[in-house]
CSV table of C-alpha atoms and ligand atoms in Angstrom, one decimal:
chain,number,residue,atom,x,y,z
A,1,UNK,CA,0.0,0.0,0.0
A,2,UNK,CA,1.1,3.6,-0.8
A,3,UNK,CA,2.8,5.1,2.0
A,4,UNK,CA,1.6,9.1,3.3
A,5,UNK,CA,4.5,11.4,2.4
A,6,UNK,CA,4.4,14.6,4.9
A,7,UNK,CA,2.5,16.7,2.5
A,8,UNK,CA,0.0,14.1,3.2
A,9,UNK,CA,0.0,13.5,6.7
A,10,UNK,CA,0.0,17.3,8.0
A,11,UNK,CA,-3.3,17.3,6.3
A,12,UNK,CA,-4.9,14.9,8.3
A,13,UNK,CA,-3.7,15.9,12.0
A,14,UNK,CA,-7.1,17.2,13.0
A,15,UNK,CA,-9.1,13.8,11.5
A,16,UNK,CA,-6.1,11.7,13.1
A,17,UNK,CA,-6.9,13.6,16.9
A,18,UNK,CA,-10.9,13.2,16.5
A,19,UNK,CA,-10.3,9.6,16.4
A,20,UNK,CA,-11.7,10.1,12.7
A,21,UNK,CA,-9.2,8.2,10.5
A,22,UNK,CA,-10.3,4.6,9.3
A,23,UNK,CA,-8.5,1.6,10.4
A,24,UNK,CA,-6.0,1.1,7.3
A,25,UNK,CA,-5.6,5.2,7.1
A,26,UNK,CA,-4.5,5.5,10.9
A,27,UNK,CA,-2.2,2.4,10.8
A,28,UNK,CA,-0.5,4.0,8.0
A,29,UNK,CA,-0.5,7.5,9.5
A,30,UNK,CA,0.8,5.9,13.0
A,31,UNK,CA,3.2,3.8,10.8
A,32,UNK,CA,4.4,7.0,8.7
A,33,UNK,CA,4.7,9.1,12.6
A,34,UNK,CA,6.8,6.3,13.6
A,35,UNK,CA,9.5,6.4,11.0
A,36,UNK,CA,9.0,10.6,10.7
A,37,UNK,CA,10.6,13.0,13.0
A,38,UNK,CA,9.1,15.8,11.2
A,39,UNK,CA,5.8,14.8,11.2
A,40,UNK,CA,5.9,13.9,14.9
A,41,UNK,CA,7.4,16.9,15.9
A,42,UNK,CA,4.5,18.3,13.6
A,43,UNK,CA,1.6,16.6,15.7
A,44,UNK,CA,3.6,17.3,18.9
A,45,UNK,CA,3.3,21.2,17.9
A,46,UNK,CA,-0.3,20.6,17.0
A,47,UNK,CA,-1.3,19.3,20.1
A,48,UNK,CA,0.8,22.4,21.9
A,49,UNK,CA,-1.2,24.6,20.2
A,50,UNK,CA,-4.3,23.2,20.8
A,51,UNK,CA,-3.5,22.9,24.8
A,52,UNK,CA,-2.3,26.6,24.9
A,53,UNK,CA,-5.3,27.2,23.4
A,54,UNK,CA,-7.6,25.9,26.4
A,55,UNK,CA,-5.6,27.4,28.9
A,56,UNK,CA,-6.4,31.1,27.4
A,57,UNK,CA,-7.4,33.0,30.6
A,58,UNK,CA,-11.4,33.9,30.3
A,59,UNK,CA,-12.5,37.3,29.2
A,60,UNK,CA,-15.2,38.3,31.4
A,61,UNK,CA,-18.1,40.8,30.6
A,62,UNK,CA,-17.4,43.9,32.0
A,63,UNK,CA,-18.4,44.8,35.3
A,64,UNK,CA,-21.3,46.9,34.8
A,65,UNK,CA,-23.0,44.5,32.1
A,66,UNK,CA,-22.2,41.4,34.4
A,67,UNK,CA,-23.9,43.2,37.7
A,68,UNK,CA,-26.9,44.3,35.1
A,69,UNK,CA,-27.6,41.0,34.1
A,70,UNK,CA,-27.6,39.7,37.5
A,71,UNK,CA,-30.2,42.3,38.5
A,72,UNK,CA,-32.0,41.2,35.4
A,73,UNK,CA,-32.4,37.9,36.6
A,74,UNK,CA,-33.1,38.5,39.8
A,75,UNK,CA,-35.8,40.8,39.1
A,76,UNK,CA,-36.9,38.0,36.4
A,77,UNK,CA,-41.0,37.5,36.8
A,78,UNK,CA,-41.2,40.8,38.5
A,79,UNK,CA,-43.8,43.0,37.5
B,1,UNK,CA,-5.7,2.6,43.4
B,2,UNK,CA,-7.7,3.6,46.4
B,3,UNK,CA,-10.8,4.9,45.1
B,4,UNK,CA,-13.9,2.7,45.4
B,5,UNK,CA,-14.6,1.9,41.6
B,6,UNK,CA,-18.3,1.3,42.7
B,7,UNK,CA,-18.9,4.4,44.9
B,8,UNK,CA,-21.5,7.0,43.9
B,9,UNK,CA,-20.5,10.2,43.1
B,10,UNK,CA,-22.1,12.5,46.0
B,11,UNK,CA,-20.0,15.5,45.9
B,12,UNK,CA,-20.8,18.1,43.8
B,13,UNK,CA,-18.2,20.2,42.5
B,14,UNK,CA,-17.4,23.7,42.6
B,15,UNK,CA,-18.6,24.9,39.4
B,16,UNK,CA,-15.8,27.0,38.0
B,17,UNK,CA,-13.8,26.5,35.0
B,18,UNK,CA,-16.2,24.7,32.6
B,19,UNK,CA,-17.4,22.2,35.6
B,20,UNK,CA,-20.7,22.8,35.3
B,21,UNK,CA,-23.4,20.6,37.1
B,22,UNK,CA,-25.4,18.3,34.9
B,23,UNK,CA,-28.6,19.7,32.9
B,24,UNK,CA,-31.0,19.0,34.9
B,25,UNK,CA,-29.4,20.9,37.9
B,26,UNK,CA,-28.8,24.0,36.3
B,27,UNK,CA,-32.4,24.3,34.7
B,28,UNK,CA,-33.7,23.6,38.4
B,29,UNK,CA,-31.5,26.2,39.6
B,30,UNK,CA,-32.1,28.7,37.0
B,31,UNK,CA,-35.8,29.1,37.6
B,32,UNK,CA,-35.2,28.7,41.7
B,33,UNK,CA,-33.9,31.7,41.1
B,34,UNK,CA,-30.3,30.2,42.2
B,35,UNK,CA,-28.4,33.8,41.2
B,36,UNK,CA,-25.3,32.1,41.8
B,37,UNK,CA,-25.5,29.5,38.9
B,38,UNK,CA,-26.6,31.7,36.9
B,39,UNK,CA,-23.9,33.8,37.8
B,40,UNK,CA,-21.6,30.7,37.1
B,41,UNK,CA,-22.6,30.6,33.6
B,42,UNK,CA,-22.7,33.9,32.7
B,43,UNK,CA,-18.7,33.7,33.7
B,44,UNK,CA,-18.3,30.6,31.8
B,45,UNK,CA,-19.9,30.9,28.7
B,46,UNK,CA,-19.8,35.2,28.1
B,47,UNK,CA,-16.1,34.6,26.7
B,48,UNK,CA,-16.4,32.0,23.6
B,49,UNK,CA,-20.3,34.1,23.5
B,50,UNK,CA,-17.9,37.5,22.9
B,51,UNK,CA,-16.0,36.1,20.4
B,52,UNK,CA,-18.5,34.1,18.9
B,53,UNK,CA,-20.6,37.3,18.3
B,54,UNK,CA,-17.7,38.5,17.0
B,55,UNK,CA,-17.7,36.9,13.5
B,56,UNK,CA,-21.3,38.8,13.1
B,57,UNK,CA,-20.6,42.0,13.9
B,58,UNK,CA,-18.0,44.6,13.5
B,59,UNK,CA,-17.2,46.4,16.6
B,60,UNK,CA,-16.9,44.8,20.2
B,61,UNK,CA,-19.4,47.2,21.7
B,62,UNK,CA,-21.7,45.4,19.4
B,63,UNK,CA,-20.8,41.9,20.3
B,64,UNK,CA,-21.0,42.7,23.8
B,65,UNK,CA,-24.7,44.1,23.0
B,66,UNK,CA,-25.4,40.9,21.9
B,67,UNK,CA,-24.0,38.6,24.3
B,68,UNK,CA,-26.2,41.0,27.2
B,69,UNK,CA,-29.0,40.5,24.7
B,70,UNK,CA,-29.1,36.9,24.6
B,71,UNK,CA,-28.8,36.6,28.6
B,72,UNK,CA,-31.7,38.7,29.1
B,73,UNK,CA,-33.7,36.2,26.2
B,74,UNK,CA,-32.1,33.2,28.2
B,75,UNK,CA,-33.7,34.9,31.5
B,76,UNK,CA,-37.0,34.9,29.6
B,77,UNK,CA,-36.9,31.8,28.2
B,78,UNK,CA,-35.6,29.6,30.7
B,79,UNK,CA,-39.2,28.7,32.1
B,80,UNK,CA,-39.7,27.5,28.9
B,81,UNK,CA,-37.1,25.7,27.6
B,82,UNK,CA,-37.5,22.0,26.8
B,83,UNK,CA,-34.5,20.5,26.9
B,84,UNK,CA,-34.0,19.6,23.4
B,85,UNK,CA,-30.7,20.5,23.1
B,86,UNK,CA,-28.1,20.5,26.0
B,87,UNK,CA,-28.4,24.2,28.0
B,88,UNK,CA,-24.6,24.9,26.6
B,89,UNK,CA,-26.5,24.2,22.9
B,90,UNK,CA,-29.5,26.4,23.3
B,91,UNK,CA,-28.0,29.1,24.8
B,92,UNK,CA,-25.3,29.8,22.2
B,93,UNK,CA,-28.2,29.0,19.4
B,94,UNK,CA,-30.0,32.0,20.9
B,95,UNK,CA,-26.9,33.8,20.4
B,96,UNK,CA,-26.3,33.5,17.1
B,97,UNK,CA,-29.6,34.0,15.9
B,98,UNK,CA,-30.1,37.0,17.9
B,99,UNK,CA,-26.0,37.8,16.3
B,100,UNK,CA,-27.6,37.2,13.0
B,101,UNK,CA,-30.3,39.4,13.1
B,102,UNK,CA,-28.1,42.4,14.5
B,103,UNK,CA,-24.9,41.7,11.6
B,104,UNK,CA,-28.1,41.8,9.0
B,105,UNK,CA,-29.5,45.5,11.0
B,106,UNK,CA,-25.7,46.5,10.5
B,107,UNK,CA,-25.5,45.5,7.0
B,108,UNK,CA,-22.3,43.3,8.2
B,109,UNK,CA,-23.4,39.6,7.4
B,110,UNK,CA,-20.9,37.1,7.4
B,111,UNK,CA,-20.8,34.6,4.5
B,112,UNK,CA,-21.5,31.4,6.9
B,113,UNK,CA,-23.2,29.6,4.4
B,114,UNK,CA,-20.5,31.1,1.4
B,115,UNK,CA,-18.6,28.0,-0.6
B,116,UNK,CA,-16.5,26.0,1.3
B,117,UNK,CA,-12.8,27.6,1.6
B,118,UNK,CA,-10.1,26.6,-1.0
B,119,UNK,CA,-8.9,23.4,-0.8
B,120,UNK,CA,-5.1,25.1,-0.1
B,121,UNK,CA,-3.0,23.5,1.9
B,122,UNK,CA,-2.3,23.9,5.5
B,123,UNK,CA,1.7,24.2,5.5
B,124,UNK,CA,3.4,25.7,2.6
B,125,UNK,CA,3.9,23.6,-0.3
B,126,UNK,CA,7.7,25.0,-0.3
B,127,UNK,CA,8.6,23.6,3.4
B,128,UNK,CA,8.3,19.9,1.3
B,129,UNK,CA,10.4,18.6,-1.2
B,130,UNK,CA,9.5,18.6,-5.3
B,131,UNK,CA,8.8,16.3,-7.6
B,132,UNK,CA,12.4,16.2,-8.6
B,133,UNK,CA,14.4,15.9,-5.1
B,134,UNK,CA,15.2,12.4,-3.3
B,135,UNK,CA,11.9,12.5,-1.3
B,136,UNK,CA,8.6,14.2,-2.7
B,137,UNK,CA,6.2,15.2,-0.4
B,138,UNK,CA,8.6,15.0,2.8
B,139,UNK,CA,10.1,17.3,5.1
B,140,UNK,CA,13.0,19.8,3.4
B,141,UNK,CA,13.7,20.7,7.0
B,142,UNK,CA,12.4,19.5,10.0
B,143,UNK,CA,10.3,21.9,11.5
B,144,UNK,CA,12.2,23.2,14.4
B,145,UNK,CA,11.5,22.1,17.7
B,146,UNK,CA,9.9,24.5,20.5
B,147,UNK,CA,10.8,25.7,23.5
B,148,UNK,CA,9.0,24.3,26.4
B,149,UNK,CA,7.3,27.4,27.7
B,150,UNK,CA,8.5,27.4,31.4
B,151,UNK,CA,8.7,30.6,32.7
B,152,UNK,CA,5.9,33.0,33.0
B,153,UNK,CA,6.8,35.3,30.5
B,154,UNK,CA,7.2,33.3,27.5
B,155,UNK,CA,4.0,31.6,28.6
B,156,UNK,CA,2.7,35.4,28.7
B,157,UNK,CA,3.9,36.0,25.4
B,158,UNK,CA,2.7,33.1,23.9
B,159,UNK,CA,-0.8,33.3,25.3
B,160,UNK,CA,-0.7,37.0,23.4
B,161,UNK,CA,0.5,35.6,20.0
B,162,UNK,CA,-2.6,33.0,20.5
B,163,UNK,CA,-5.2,35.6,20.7
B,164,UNK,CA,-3.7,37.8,18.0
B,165,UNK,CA,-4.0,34.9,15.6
B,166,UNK,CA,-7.6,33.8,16.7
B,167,UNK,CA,-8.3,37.2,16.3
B,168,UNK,CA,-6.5,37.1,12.5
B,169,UNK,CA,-8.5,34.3,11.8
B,170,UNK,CA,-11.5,34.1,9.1
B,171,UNK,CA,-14.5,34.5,11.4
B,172,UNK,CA,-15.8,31.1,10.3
B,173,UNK,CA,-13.1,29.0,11.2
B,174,UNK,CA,-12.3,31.4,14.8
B,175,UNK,CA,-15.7,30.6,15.4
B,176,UNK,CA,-15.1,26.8,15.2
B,177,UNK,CA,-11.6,26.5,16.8
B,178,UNK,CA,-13.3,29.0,19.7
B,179,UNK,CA,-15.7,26.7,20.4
B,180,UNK,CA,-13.9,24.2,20.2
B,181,UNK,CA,-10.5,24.4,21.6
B,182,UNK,CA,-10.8,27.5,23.4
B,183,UNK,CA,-14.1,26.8,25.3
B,184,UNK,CA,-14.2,23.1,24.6
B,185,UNK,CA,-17.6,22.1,23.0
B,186,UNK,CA,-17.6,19.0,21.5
B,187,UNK,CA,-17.6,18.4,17.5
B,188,UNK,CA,-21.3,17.7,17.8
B,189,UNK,CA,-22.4,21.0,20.3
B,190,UNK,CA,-20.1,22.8,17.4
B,191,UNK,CA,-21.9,21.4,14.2
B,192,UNK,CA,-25.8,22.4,16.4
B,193,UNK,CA,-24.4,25.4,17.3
B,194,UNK,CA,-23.3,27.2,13.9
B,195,UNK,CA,-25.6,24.3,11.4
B,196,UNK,CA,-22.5,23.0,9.8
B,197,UNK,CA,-21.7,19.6,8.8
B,198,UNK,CA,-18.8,17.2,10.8
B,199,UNK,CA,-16.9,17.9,7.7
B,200,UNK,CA,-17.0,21.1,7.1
B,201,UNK,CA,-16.9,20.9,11.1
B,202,UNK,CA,-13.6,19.6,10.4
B,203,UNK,CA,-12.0,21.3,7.7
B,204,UNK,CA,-12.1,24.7,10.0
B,205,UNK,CA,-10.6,23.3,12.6
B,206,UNK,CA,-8.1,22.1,10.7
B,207,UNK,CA,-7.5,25.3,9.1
B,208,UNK,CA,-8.2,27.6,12.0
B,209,UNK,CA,-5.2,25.0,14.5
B,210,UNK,CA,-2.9,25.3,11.5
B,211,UNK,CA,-3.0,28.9,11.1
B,212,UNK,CA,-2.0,29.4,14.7
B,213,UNK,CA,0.6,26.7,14.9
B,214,UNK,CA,2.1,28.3,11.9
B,215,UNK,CA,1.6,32.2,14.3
B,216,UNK,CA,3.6,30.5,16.8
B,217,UNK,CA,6.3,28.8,15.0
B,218,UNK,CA,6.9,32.2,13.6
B,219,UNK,CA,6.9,33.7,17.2
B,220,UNK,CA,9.6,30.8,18.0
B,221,UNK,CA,11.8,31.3,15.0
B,222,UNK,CA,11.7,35.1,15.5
B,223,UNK,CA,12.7,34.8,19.4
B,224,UNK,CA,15.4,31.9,18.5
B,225,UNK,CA,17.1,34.1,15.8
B,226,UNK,CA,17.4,37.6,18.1
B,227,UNK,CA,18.3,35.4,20.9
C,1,LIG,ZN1,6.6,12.9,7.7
């Protein structure tokens, strides 16, 4: 079977982490990883990336619109 | 291993950080009038919500218009609300019809049905070798390893180049990796939320995690080479 050259296998990073890749598709994307610095430094950055990504600090509404909509709700039903 | 495997689960946690209680509770809560989960999820949710808006509308006063808007329609609609979806789902499906509606009113609408992106590729063809060198399709270089961010100031940094390329992004794909990576929806909250398919689903994400890798490796070879 036709091996995945890098070109190849950078394109399917985000199918490979959802668990997405058919069974003959991900043994030879885990096969090509094994033999491929690049591409596993590649998928290493990737999932870097997507870690830094979740640990981005929240941006909260501002003060005044955050206390207005908690008066809102409490005064929810009110007449 | 200490932990019982069969022991129920009677704690309930702090819900901070995405660690919401299930369904159920929070709709209970919500019309009990509990002000401090609904206080919870307005401090979860308002960020990916700001953002989200965001790709409708021009201007963050506007966005942030929106995001009030749709709390005040989730206050009125929260006696009603059926449970079709999963809270998370309805919630951010009121805010982008209700983002819709205001990018229309500001004659900004953002092609979200458009044709799907170019088929380009992710990484530059040029970073792989011709049709005429030893290996085609592989590596010309290795791309070059990162630092591991330890200290607080590259971690600073870094967390800075991050939201300068979301905010870069096309709006349809910072919507998706938003959602997803960024406030971590699943694939399926992600396809309700915006009516996209898994694959196109996909494709953004792909694009959208690229496009920021490729921001930071920049950012890396930039501080490597002054260093
Ligand atoms: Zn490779």
């Amino acid at each position: 079977m036709k091996r995945f050259s890098c070109d190849e296998v950078v394109e399917l990073v985000t199918v490979y982490l959802e668990g997405e890749l058919d069974a003959p598709r991900g043994g030879r994307f885990e096969e090509h990883l094994g033999g491929c610095e690049g591409c596993e430094r590649y998928l290493g950055q990737f999932r870097a990336t997507i870690g830094a990504l979740g640990e981005l600090p929240p941006t909260a509404l501002p003060g005044e619109a955050r206390e207005r909509l908690l008066a809102a709700f409490r005064d929810r039903g009110r007449p | 291993m200490s932990q019982l495997p069969d022991q129920e689960e009677t704690i309930v946690e702090p819900f901070t950080g995405g660690r919401l209680p299930p369904d159920d509770v929070v709709v209970a809560a919500l019309r009990a009038g509990d002000e401090t989960m609904f206080a919870a999820l307005l401090d979860t949710w308002s960020r990916g919500m700001l953002w989200l808006a965001r790709s409708h509308v021009s201007t963050n006063d506007s966005a942030e218009e929106i995001v009030q808007d749709t709390w005040l329609a989730v206050i009125r609609g929260i006696e009603g609300f059926e449970g079709r979806s999963s809270v998370k789902t309805w919630v951010y499906r009121i805010l982008v019809n209700t983002a819709k509606k205001r990018g229309v009113r500001e004659n900004r609408t953002v092609p979200w049905s458009s044709v799907f992106e170019q088929e380009r590729p992710t990484v530059d063809r040029s970073r792989f070798q011709g049709v005429d060198d030893p290996f085609p399709g592989h590596w010309k270089e290795l791309p070059t390893a990162w630092p591991t961010p330890e200290g607080e100031v590259l971690a600073s940094e870094v967390r800075g180049r991050i939201a300068a390329a979301l905010a870069e992004l096309p709006p349809r794909q910072r919507a998706v990796i938003t959602l997803r990576d960024v406030e971590g929806c699943t694939s399926e909250e992600v396809c309700e939320i915006l009516e996209i398919s898994a694959a196109n689903q996909r494709v953004l994400l792909h694009r959208a995690r690229a496009a920021v890798r490729g921001r930071l490796e920049e950012y890396f070879e930039t501080a490597r080479r002054s260093a």
